[in-house]
Amino acid sequence: MAAFDRDLFVIGAGSGGVRAGRIAAGYGARVAIAEEHRVGGTCVIRGCVPKKLLVYASRFPDEFEDAAGFGWTVPPASFDWPTLRAAKDREIDRLEKAYVANLERSGATILRTRAEVVDPHTVRLGDGRTVTAERILVATGAWPFLPADVPGIEHAVTSNEVFDLPALPRRVVVVGGGYIAVEFAGIFAGLGVETTLVYRGEQILRGFDRELTDKVAAAMSRRGIRILCGTDVKALEPAAGGVAAVLSSGETLAPGLVMYATGRVPNTRGLGLEAAGVALDGLGAVRVDSASKSSVPSIYAVGDVTNRVNLTPVAIREGHAFADTVYGGREVLVDHALVPTAVFTTPELGTVGLTEEKACAHHPAVDVYKAEFRPMRNTLAGRDERMFMKLIVDAVSDRVLGVHVIGPDAGEMAQLLGIPLMMNATKADFDRTLAVHPTAAEELVTMRTPSVKHRR
Ligand code: FAD
């Protein structure tokens, strides 16, 4: 008789947990996976996927506007939020079913309940039953952070609620400067909502290349989004027509919807981890080694709950690497250094590798190649918005350290640019690559003269 009920108990059926559970079961492990909300987790249910659907919706006004320059007469367009919301819900239901089917096909057992850790080999389910397992994988993700010291904060919504609003507001204040905040500012503005973005820092999208964040902020402002940096919300007050935000500048914004996107905290509260001996950091994230093992040898953690790089593909890769290493007989470590990523603002930002600031901090000689131009489509459309691309090159080794793009399909480009950067491509490799003409991306292989040379 087996010493434990299960070989592996996974807590949380999101990006990381589902992948780990499915692959481990495929290797023959007896896997159970508990989910207290919906299978698919943040990404599928209230994150990446529904957000991208809303981003698509928010960009149609550009299409209608641009069509005239190409000879089209477009009938007056109108937008219906309940139609979009229902279509989005249908797509999420479909994806959730696909996740469930894949998990079940792998042989894992799904338990639709909350689970908490009792000791290094035991979890307690919502109904009080306990299950023992040789290993426990914590994949509980993260939760939106709301500052408790803002009076009236209970009147704000977060990304958890925003996808299911009964109606689209006339006005919105989005609080925060990270990618979720700026993406939602873009979505609301695109859907015709009067949008203000309030952020306490000096510039939105901290951590991204500064020249790009300046350009994205300027482009968003030109599109009618009011961006207030260096500004705090002092209080939220219910008023006719919504909630009014009282700002540190003394201004009170007209009432509307207030959405907070001021960071996310690892989902470890009440999980029983500390009592089981699992070390957490100051934010509550599970401390793990490079193999995602916690301070308790039988307890592992992957994804946002470890607060490493909080993105879906990273959680998936960590879950897969855990299963390969522990159940597949081959050690796989995740490289967190080079993570291509996108910010789905309009215009979009795509990026991979070092920013100009970081490259200069770590390399004595850096060449920066830049191109700024009006994409071809914008000419007939009569649209002024420009595209921007930047290559950061180590002038000593000729290695391309970073590539940053603003403009249509920048996220798609970032994905492909991730491959040469992963392979340590040099600027000479970019130069000898033939262009695809006429495209915007061809600029990436035709930049010949550095715009800036940093030397120290
Ligand atoms: P999650 O996907 O959050 O899954 C954790 C699961 O655990 C949840 O389903 C939760 O219900 C469950 N759970 C928690 N506690 C328990 C418990 N005690 N018992 C049982 N179940 C439990 N990433 C990108 O790469 N690209 C994007 O464009 C992107 N956009 C985003 C937009 C938004 C609005 C948000 C909020 C996030 C976005 N992300 C994006 C981040 C991405 O969603 C996360 O990095 C990813 O979902 C993390 O996966 P995970 O497995 O760690 O956790």
CSV table of C-alpha atoms in Angstrom, one decimal, residues 122-336:
chain,number,residue,atom,x,y,z
A,122,THR,CA,-0.9,16.9,4.4
A,123,VAL,CA,-3.6,19.2,3.0
A,124,ARG,CA,-7.0,20.0,4.3
A,125,LEU,CA,-9.9,20.4,1.9
A,126,GLY,CA,-12.8,22.8,2.3
A,127,ASP,CA,-15.0,20.1,3.7
A,128,GLY,CA,-12.5,19.3,6.4
A,129,ARG,CA,-11.2,16.1,4.8
A,130,THR,CA,-7.4,15.7,4.7
A,131,VAL,CA,-5.3,14.2,1.9
A,132,THR,CA,-1.7,13.1,2.2
A,133,ALA,CA,0.8,13.5,-0.5
A,134,GLU,CA,4.5,12.8,-1.0
A,135,ARG,CA,4.9,16.3,-2.4
A,136,ILE,CA,2.8,19.5,-2.3
A,137,LEU,CA,3.0,22.1,-5.0
A,138,VAL,CA,1.7,25.6,-4.1
A,139,ALA,CA,0.5,27.4,-7.2
A,140,THR,CA,-2.0,29.8,-5.7
A,141,GLY,CA,-1.0,32.9,-7.7
A,142,ALA,CA,-1.5,36.4,-6.5
A,143,TRP,CA,-4.3,38.8,-5.6
A,144,PRO,CA,-4.8,42.5,-6.3
A,145,PHE,CA,-3.4,44.8,-3.6
A,146,LEU,CA,-5.6,47.6,-2.3
A,147,PRO,CA,-4.1,50.2,0.1
A,148,ALA,CA,-6.0,50.0,3.3
A,149,ASP,CA,-5.1,53.5,4.3
A,150,VAL,CA,-7.2,55.3,1.6
A,151,PRO,CA,-10.6,56.2,3.1
A,152,GLY,CA,-13.4,54.9,0.9
A,153,ILE,CA,-11.1,52.2,-0.8
A,154,GLU,CA,-14.0,49.8,-0.6
A,155,HIS,CA,-15.7,51.7,-3.4
A,156,ALA,CA,-12.9,50.9,-5.8
A,157,VAL,CA,-12.9,47.9,-8.2
A,158,THR,CA,-9.9,45.8,-9.2
A,159,SER,CA,-9.0,43.6,-12.1
A,160,ASN,CA,-11.0,40.9,-10.4
A,161,GLU,CA,-14.3,42.8,-10.9
A,162,VAL,CA,-13.7,44.9,-13.9
A,163,PHE,CA,-14.3,42.2,-16.5
A,164,ASP,CA,-17.9,41.8,-15.3
A,165,LEU,CA,-19.1,45.4,-14.9
A,166,PRO,CA,-22.9,45.5,-15.4
A,167,ALA,CA,-22.4,48.7,-17.6
A,168,LEU,CA,-19.5,50.6,-19.0
A,169,PRO,CA,-19.0,53.8,-17.0
A,170,ARG,CA,-19.0,57.3,-18.5
A,171,ARG,CA,-15.8,58.2,-16.6
A,172,VAL,CA,-13.0,56.1,-15.1
A,173,VAL,CA,-10.0,56.8,-12.9
A,174,VAL,CA,-7.4,54.1,-13.1
A,175,VAL,CA,-5.0,54.1,-10.2
A,176,GLY,CA,-1.5,52.6,-10.8
A,177,GLY,CA,1.4,52.8,-13.2
A,178,GLY,CA,2.1,49.2,-14.0
A,179,TYR,CA,1.2,47.3,-17.1
A,180,ILE,CA,-2.3,46.3,-15.9
A,181,ALA,CA,-3.2,49.9,-15.0
A,182,VAL,CA,-2.0,51.4,-18.3
A,183,GLU,CA,-3.5,48.6,-20.4
A,184,PHE,CA,-6.9,49.2,-18.7
A,185,ALA,CA,-6.6,53.0,-19.2
A,186,GLY,CA,-6.1,52.2,-22.9
A,187,ILE,CA,-9.1,49.8,-23.0
A,188,PHE,CA,-11.5,52.2,-21.4
A,189,ALA,CA,-10.3,55.2,-23.5
A,190,GLY,CA,-10.7,53.1,-26.7
A,191,LEU,CA,-14.2,52.1,-25.7
A,192,GLY,CA,-15.1,55.8,-25.3
A,193,VAL,CA,-14.8,56.3,-21.6
A,194,GLU,CA,-13.3,59.5,-20.3
A,195,THR,CA,-10.2,58.2,-18.7
A,196,THR,CA,-7.7,59.5,-16.1
A,197,LEU,CA,-4.7,57.6,-15.0
A,198,VAL,CA,-3.3,58.5,-11.6
A,199,TYR,CA,0.1,57.2,-10.5
A,200,ARG,CA,2.3,58.2,-7.6
A,201,GLY,CA,5.6,57.6,-9.4
A,202,GLU,CA,7.4,59.8,-11.8
A,203,GLN,CA,6.6,58.0,-15.0
A,204,ILE,CA,4.3,55.0,-15.9
A,205,LEU,CA,5.7,51.5,-16.6
A,206,ARG,CA,8.6,51.7,-14.2
A,207,GLY,CA,11.3,49.2,-15.1
A,208,PHE,CA,10.8,49.4,-18.9
A,209,ASP,CA,13.2,51.4,-21.1
A,210,ARG,CA,12.6,55.0,-20.1
A,211,GLU,CA,12.6,56.4,-23.6
A,212,LEU,CA,9.8,54.0,-24.5
A,213,THR,CA,7.7,54.7,-21.4
A,214,ASP,CA,8.0,58.5,-22.2
A,215,LYS,CA,6.8,57.8,-25.7
A,216,VAL,CA,4.0,55.5,-24.7
A,217,ALA,CA,2.8,58.0,-22.1
A,218,ALA,CA,2.9,60.8,-24.7
A,219,ALA,CA,1.0,58.7,-27.2
A,220,MET,CA,-1.6,57.8,-24.6
A,221,SER,CA,-2.0,61.5,-23.7
A,222,ARG,CA,-2.5,62.4,-27.4
A,223,ARG,CA,-5.2,59.8,-27.5
A,224,GLY,CA,-7.1,61.7,-24.8
A,225,ILE,CA,-6.0,59.8,-21.6
A,226,ARG,CA,-5.3,62.3,-18.8
A,227,ILE,CA,-2.1,60.9,-17.1
A,228,LEU,CA,-1.4,62.4,-13.6
A,229,CYS,CA,2.0,61.2,-12.4
A,230,GLY,CA,3.5,62.1,-9.1
A,231,THR,CA,-0.1,62.1,-7.7
A,232,ASP,CA,-1.7,60.1,-4.9
A,233,VAL,CA,-5.3,59.3,-4.2
A,234,LYS,CA,-6.1,60.7,-0.7
A,235,ALA,CA,-9.7,59.4,-0.5
A,236,LEU,CA,-12.6,58.0,-2.5
A,237,GLU,CA,-16.0,59.4,-1.9
A,238,PRO,CA,-19.3,58.0,-3.3
A,239,ALA,CA,-21.2,60.7,-5.2
A,240,ALA,CA,-23.9,61.0,-7.8
A,241,GLY,CA,-22.7,59.2,-10.9
A,242,GLY,CA,-20.1,57.0,-9.2
A,243,VAL,CA,-17.1,57.6,-6.9
A,244,ALA,CA,-15.0,60.8,-6.7
A,245,ALA,CA,-11.3,60.6,-6.2
A,246,VAL,CA,-9.7,63.2,-4.0
A,247,LEU,CA,-6.1,63.7,-5.1
A,248,SER,CA,-2.9,64.8,-3.3
A,249,SER,CA,-2.8,67.8,-5.7
A,250,GLY,CA,-6.0,69.1,-4.1
A,251,GLU,CA,-8.1,68.3,-7.2
A,252,THR,CA,-11.2,66.1,-6.9
A,253,LEU,CA,-11.9,64.2,-10.0
A,254,ALA,CA,-15.5,64.0,-11.3
A,255,PRO,CA,-17.3,60.9,-10.1
A,256,GLY,CA,-17.1,57.7,-12.1
A,257,LEU,CA,-15.7,54.2,-11.8
A,258,VAL,CA,-12.4,53.9,-9.8
A,259,MET,CA,-10.2,51.0,-10.6
A,260,TYR,CA,-7.1,50.2,-8.6
A,261,ALA,CA,-4.2,48.3,-10.2
A,262,THR,CA,-1.5,49.1,-7.7
A,263,GLY,CA,0.2,45.7,-7.6
A,264,ARG,CA,-0.5,42.2,-6.6
A,265,VAL,CA,0.4,40.3,-3.5
A,266,PRO,CA,1.2,36.5,-3.4
A,267,ASN,CA,-1.8,34.4,-2.4
A,268,THR,CA,-0.5,32.8,0.8
A,269,ARG,CA,-2.8,34.2,3.5
A,270,GLY,CA,-4.4,31.5,5.6
A,271,LEU,CA,-2.7,28.8,3.6
A,272,GLY,CA,-1.0,27.3,6.6
A,273,LEU,CA,2.5,27.5,5.0
A,274,GLU,CA,4.3,29.2,7.9
A,275,ALA,CA,2.9,26.7,10.4
A,276,ALA,CA,4.2,23.9,8.2
A,277,GLY,CA,7.7,25.5,8.2
A,278,VAL,CA,7.7,27.1,4.8
A,279,ALA,CA,9.7,30.3,4.7
A,280,LEU,CA,7.9,33.4,3.1
A,281,ASP,CA,9.4,36.7,2.2
A,282,GLY,CA,8.3,40.1,3.5
A,283,LEU,CA,5.5,40.3,0.9
A,284,GLY,CA,4.3,36.8,1.7
A,285,ALA,CA,5.8,35.1,-1.3
A,286,VAL,CA,7.1,31.5,-1.0
A,287,ARG,CA,10.9,31.5,-0.9
A,288,VAL,CA,12.1,28.9,-3.4
A,289,ASP,CA,15.4,27.8,-4.9
A,290,SER,CA,16.2,27.5,-8.6
A,291,ALA,CA,14.3,24.2,-8.7
A,292,SER,CA,11.2,25.9,-7.1
A,293,LYS,CA,11.7,24.0,-3.9
A,294,SER,CA,10.7,25.8,-0.7
A,295,SER,CA,12.5,25.6,2.7
A,296,VAL,CA,10.5,22.4,3.3
A,297,PRO,CA,11.9,19.7,1.0
A,298,SER,CA,8.4,18.2,0.2
A,299,ILE,CA,6.8,21.5,-0.6
A,300,TYR,CA,7.4,23.3,-3.9
A,301,ALA,CA,5.9,26.5,-5.3
A,302,VAL,CA,5.6,28.0,-8.8
A,303,GLY,CA,4.2,31.0,-10.5
A,304,ASP,CA,3.1,34.4,-9.0
A,305,VAL,CA,3.0,33.0,-5.5
A,306,THR,CA,6.8,33.0,-5.6
A,307,ASN,CA,6.9,36.6,-7.0
A,308,ARG,CA,9.8,36.0,-9.4
A,309,VAL,CA,8.6,37.1,-12.9
A,310,ASN,CA,4.8,37.3,-12.7
A,311,LEU,CA,3.8,36.4,-16.2
A,312,THR,CA,1.8,33.4,-17.5
A,313,PRO,CA,4.6,31.9,-19.7
A,314,VAL,CA,7.0,32.0,-16.7
A,315,ALA,CA,4.5,30.2,-14.4
A,316,ILE,CA,3.9,27.6,-17.1
A,317,ARG,CA,7.6,27.1,-17.6
A,318,GLU,CA,8.2,26.8,-13.9
A,319,GLY,CA,5.4,24.2,-13.5
A,320,HIS,CA,6.7,22.2,-16.4
A,321,ALA,CA,10.3,22.3,-15.2
A,322,PHE,CA,9.2,21.2,-11.7
A,323,ALA,CA,7.4,18.2,-13.2
A,324,ASP,CA,10.3,17.3,-15.6
A,325,THR,CA,12.8,17.5,-12.8
A,326,VAL,CA,10.8,15.7,-10.1
A,327,TYR,CA,8.9,13.1,-12.1
A,328,GLY,CA,10.5,13.1,-15.5
A,329,GLY,CA,14.0,12.2,-14.5
A,330,ARG,CA,15.7,15.2,-16.2
A,331,GLU,CA,16.7,18.3,-14.4
A,332,VAL,CA,15.3,21.5,-16.0
A,333,LEU,CA,16.0,25.0,-14.6
A,334,VAL,CA,14.1,28.1,-15.7
A,335,ASP,CA,16.1,31.0,-17.1
A,336,HIS,CA,14.4,34.2,-15.6
